[in-house]
Short mmCIF file of C-alpha atoms in Angstrom, two decimals:
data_model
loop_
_atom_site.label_atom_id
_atom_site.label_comp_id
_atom_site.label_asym_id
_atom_site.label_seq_id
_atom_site.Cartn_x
_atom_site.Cartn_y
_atom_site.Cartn_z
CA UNK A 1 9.61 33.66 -16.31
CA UNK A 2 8.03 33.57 -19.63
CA UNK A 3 5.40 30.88 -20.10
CA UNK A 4 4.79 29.20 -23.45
CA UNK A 5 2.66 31.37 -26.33
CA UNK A 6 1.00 30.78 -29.09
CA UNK A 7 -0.33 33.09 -31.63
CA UNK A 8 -2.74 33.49 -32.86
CA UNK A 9 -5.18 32.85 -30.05
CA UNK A 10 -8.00 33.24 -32.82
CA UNK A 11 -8.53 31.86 -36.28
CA UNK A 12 -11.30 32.14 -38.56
CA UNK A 13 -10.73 30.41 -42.11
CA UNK A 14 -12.52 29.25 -44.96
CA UNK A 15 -12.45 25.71 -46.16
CA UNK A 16 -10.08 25.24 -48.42
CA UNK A 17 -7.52 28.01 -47.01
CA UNK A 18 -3.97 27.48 -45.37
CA UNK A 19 -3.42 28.31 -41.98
CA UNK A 20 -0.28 28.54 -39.78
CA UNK A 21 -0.03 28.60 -35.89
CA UNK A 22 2.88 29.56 -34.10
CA UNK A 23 3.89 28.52 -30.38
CA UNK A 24 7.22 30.18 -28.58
CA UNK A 25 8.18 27.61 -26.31
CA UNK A 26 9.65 28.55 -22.71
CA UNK A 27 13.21 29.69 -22.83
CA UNK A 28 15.93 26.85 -22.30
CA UNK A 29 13.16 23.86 -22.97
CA UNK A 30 14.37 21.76 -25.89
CA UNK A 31 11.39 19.45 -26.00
CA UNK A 32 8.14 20.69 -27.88
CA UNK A 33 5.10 19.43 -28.42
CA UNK A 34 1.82 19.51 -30.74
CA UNK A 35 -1.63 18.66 -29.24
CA UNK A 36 -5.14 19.14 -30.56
CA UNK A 37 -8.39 19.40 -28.33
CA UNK A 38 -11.71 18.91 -30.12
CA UNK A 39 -15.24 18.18 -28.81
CA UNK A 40 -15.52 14.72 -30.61
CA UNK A 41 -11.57 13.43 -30.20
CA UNK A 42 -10.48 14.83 -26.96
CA UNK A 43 -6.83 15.85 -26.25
CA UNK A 44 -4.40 14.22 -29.25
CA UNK A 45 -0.66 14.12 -29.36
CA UNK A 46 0.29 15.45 -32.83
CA UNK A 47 4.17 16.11 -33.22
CA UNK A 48 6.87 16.51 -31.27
CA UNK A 49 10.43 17.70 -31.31
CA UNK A 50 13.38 17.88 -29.72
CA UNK A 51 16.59 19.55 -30.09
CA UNK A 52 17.96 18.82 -33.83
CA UNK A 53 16.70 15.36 -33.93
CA UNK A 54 14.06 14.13 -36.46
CA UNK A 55 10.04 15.19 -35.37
CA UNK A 56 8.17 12.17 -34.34
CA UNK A 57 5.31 13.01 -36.59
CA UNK A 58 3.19 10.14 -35.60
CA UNK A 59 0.21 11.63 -34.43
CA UNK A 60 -0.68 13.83 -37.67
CA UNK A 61 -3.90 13.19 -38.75
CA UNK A 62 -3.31 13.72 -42.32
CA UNK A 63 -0.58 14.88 -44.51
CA UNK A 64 -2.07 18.53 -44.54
CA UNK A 65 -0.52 19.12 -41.53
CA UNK A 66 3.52 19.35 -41.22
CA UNK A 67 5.46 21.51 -38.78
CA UNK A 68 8.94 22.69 -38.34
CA UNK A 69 11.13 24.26 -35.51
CA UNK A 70 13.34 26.96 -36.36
CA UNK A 71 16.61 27.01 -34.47
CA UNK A 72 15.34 24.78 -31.68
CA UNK A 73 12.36 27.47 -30.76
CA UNK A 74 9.81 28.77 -32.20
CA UNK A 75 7.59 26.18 -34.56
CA UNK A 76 5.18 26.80 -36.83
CA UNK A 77 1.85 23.84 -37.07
CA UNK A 78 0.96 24.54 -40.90
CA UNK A 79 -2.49 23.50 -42.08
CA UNK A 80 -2.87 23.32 -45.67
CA UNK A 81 -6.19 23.02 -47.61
CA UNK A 82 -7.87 23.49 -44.42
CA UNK A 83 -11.34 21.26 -44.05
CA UNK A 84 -14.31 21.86 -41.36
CA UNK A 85 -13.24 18.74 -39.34
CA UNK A 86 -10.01 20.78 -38.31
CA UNK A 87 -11.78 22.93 -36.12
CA UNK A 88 -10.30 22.49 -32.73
CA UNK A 89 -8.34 24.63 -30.00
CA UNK A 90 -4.38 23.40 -30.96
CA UNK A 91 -2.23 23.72 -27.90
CA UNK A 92 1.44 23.66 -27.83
CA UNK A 93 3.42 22.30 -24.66
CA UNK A 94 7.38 22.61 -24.17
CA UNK A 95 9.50 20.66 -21.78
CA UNK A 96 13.41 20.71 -20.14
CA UNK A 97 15.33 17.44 -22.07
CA UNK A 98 16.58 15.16 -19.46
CA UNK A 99 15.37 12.49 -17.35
CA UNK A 100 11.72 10.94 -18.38
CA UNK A 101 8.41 12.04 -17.22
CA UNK A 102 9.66 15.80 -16.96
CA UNK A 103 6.42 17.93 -17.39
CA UNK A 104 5.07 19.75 -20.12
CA UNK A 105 3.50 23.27 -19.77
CA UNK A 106 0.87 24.57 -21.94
CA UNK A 107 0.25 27.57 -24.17
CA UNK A 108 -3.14 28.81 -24.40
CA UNK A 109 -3.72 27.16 -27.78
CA UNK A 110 -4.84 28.75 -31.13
CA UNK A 111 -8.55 28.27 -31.37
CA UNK A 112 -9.16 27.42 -35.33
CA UNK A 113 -12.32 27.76 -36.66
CA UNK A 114 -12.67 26.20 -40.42
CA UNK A 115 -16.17 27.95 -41.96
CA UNK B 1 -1.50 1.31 -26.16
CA UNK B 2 -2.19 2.97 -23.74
CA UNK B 3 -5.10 4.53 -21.95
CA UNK B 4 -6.39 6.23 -19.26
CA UNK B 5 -9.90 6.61 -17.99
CA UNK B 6 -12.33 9.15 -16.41
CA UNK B 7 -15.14 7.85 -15.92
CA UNK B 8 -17.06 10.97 -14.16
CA UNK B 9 -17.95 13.26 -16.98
CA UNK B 10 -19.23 16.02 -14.85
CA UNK B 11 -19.59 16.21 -11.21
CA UNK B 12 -21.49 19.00 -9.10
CA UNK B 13 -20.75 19.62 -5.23
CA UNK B 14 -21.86 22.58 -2.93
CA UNK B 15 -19.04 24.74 -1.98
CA UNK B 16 -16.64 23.88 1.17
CA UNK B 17 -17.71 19.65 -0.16
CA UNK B 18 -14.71 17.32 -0.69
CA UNK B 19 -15.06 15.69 -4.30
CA UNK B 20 -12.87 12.81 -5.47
CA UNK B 21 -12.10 12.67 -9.26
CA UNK B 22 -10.93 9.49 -10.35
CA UNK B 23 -8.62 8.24 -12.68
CA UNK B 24 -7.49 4.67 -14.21
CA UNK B 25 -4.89 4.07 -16.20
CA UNK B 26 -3.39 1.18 -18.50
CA UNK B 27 0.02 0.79 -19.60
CA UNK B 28 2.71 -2.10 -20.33
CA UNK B 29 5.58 -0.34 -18.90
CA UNK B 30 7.03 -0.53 -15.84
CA UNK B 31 8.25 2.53 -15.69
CA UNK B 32 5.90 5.48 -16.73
CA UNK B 33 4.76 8.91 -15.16
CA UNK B 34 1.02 10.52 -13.87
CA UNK B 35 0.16 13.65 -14.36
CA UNK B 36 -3.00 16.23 -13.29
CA UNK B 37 -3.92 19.13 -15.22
CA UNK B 38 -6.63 21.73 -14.68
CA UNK B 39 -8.17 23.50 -17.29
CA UNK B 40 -10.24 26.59 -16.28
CA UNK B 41 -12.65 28.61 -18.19
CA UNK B 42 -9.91 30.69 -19.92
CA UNK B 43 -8.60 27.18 -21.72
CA UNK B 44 -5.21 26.95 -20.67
CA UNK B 45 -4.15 23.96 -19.12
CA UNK B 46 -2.66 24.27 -15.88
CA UNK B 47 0.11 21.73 -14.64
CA UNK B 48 -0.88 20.30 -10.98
CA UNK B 49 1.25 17.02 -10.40
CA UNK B 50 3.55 14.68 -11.59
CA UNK B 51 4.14 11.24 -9.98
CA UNK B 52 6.51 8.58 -11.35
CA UNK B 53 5.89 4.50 -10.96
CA UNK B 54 7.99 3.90 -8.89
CA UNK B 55 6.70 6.50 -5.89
CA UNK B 56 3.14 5.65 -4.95
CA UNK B 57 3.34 7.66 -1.84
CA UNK B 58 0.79 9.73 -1.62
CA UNK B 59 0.80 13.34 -1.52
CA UNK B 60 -0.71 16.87 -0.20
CA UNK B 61 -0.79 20.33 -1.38
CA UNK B 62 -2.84 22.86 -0.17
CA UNK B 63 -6.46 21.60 -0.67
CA UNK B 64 -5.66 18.93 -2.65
CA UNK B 65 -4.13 15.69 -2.54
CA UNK B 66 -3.60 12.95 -4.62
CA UNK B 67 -3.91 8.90 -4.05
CA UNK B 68 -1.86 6.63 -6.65
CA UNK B 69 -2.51 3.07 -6.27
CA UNK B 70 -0.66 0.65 -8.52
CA UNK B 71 -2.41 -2.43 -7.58
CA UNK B 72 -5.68 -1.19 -8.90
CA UNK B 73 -3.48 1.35 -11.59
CA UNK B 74 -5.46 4.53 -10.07
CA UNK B 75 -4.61 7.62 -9.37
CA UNK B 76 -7.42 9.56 -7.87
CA UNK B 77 -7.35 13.24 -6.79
CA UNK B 78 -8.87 14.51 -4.15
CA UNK B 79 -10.19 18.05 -3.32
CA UNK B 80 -10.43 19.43 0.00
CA UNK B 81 -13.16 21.95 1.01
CA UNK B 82 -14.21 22.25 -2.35
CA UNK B 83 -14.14 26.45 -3.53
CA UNK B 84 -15.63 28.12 -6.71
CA UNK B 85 -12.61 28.55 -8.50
CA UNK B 86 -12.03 24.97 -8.33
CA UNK B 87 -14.83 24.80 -10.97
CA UNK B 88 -12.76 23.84 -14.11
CA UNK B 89 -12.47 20.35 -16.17
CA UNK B 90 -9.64 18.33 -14.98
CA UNK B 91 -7.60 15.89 -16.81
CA UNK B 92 -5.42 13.09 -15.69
CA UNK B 93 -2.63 12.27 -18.27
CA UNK B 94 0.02 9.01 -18.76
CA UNK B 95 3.24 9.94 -20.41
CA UNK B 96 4.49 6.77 -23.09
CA UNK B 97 7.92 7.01 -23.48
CA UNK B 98 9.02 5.91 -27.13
CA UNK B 99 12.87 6.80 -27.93
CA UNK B 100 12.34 9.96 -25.74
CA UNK B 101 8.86 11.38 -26.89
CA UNK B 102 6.93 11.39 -23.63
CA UNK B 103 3.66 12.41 -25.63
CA UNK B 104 0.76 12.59 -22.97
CA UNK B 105 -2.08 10.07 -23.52
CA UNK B 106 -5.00 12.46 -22.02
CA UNK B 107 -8.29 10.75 -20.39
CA UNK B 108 -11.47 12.36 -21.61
CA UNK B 109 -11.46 14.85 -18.34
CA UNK B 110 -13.87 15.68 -15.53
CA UNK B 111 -15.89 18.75 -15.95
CA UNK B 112 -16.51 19.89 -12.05
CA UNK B 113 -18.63 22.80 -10.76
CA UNK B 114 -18.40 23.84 -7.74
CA UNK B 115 -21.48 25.30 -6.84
CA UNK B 116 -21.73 28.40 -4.15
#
């Protein structure tokens, strides 16, 4: 089936600008998550949701960044005021609900390039 | 908190070599999961293994296999007769399980090339 995408899988912005990044989950997984790869930090958890309940928004590194989940799918990672340190490749990662540990799969990520 | 280590940065073996890529973890629960991905030149990361705590048997696919050791909190992975398109950067991962979000605590990843 369908793996998880992500669109744009390209973005050049100017400081300053908004951004938004969208990531279709697989079909049927309830759990989604936000990650960000970058040369200096690594891979970082950002947000995750699942089903109806409340995002953990823990791992946002600033309060430019919120997301949402439309109808327990498709989310949108929204980057306002965008700054050069935001550069990174942001990958989204969707999972089944159920018993713990089940695995995430990856998108391709949305590399974002901040000029 | 947790964390999880890779210490090799890079490694660089002649084809048809075995290469070990190690991986150390820490954690305060007693229940938690392992995971392997592989991310090759076109970015996406690809999902290898899962193990849970409570399994330390070790196991084979293919070429590769992987060793989990609880006693020294490792869980190494090891690749068989080492091919080019093994070359890729490969990350071990620790889920943390807080009121359901099992968000992945990545190590910093081992870059390998396999070299022809």
């Amino acid at each position: 089936g369908a793996g998880v995408s992500q669109s744009p899988s390209n973005k050049v912005t100017e400081k300053g600008k908004d951004v938004e990044l969208r990531c279709d989950p697989i079909s049927g997984h309830t759990a989604l998550y936000w990650y960000r790869q970058s040369l200096g930090q690594g891979l970082e958890f950002l947000i995750y949701f699942q089903g109806n309940s409340a995002p953990d928004k823990s791992g946002l590194p600033s309060d430019r960044f919120s997301a949402e989940r439309t109808g327990g799918s498709v989310s949108t990672l929204t980057i306002q005021r965008t700054q050069q340190e935001d550069s990174a490749v942001y990958l989204c990662a969707s999972s089944h609900e159920g018993p713990r540990g089940d695995t995430q799969y990856f998108g391709p990520g949305t590399r974002l390039t901040v000029l | 908190a947790q964390k999880v280590t890779q210490a090799q940065t890079e490694i660089s073996v002649v084809e048809k070599e075995d290469v070990t890529l190690d991986c150390v973890y820490e954690t305060r629960d007693t229940t938690y999961y392992l995971f392997w991905y592989k991310q090759p030149p076109s970015g996406e990361l690809v999902f290898l293994i899962r193990r849970n705590s409570f399994d330390e048997q070790n196991e084979i696919s293919g070429r590769y296999s992987w060793n989990f050791q609880k006693s020294t909190s490792s869980f190494n992975f090891t690749i068989t007769a080492s091919q080019v398109v093994d070359s890729a950067v490969y990350f071990c991962a620790l889920s943390e399980f807080n009121f359901g979000n099992e968000k992945l605590t990545f190590g910093t990843g081992t870059r390998l090339t396999i070299i022809p």
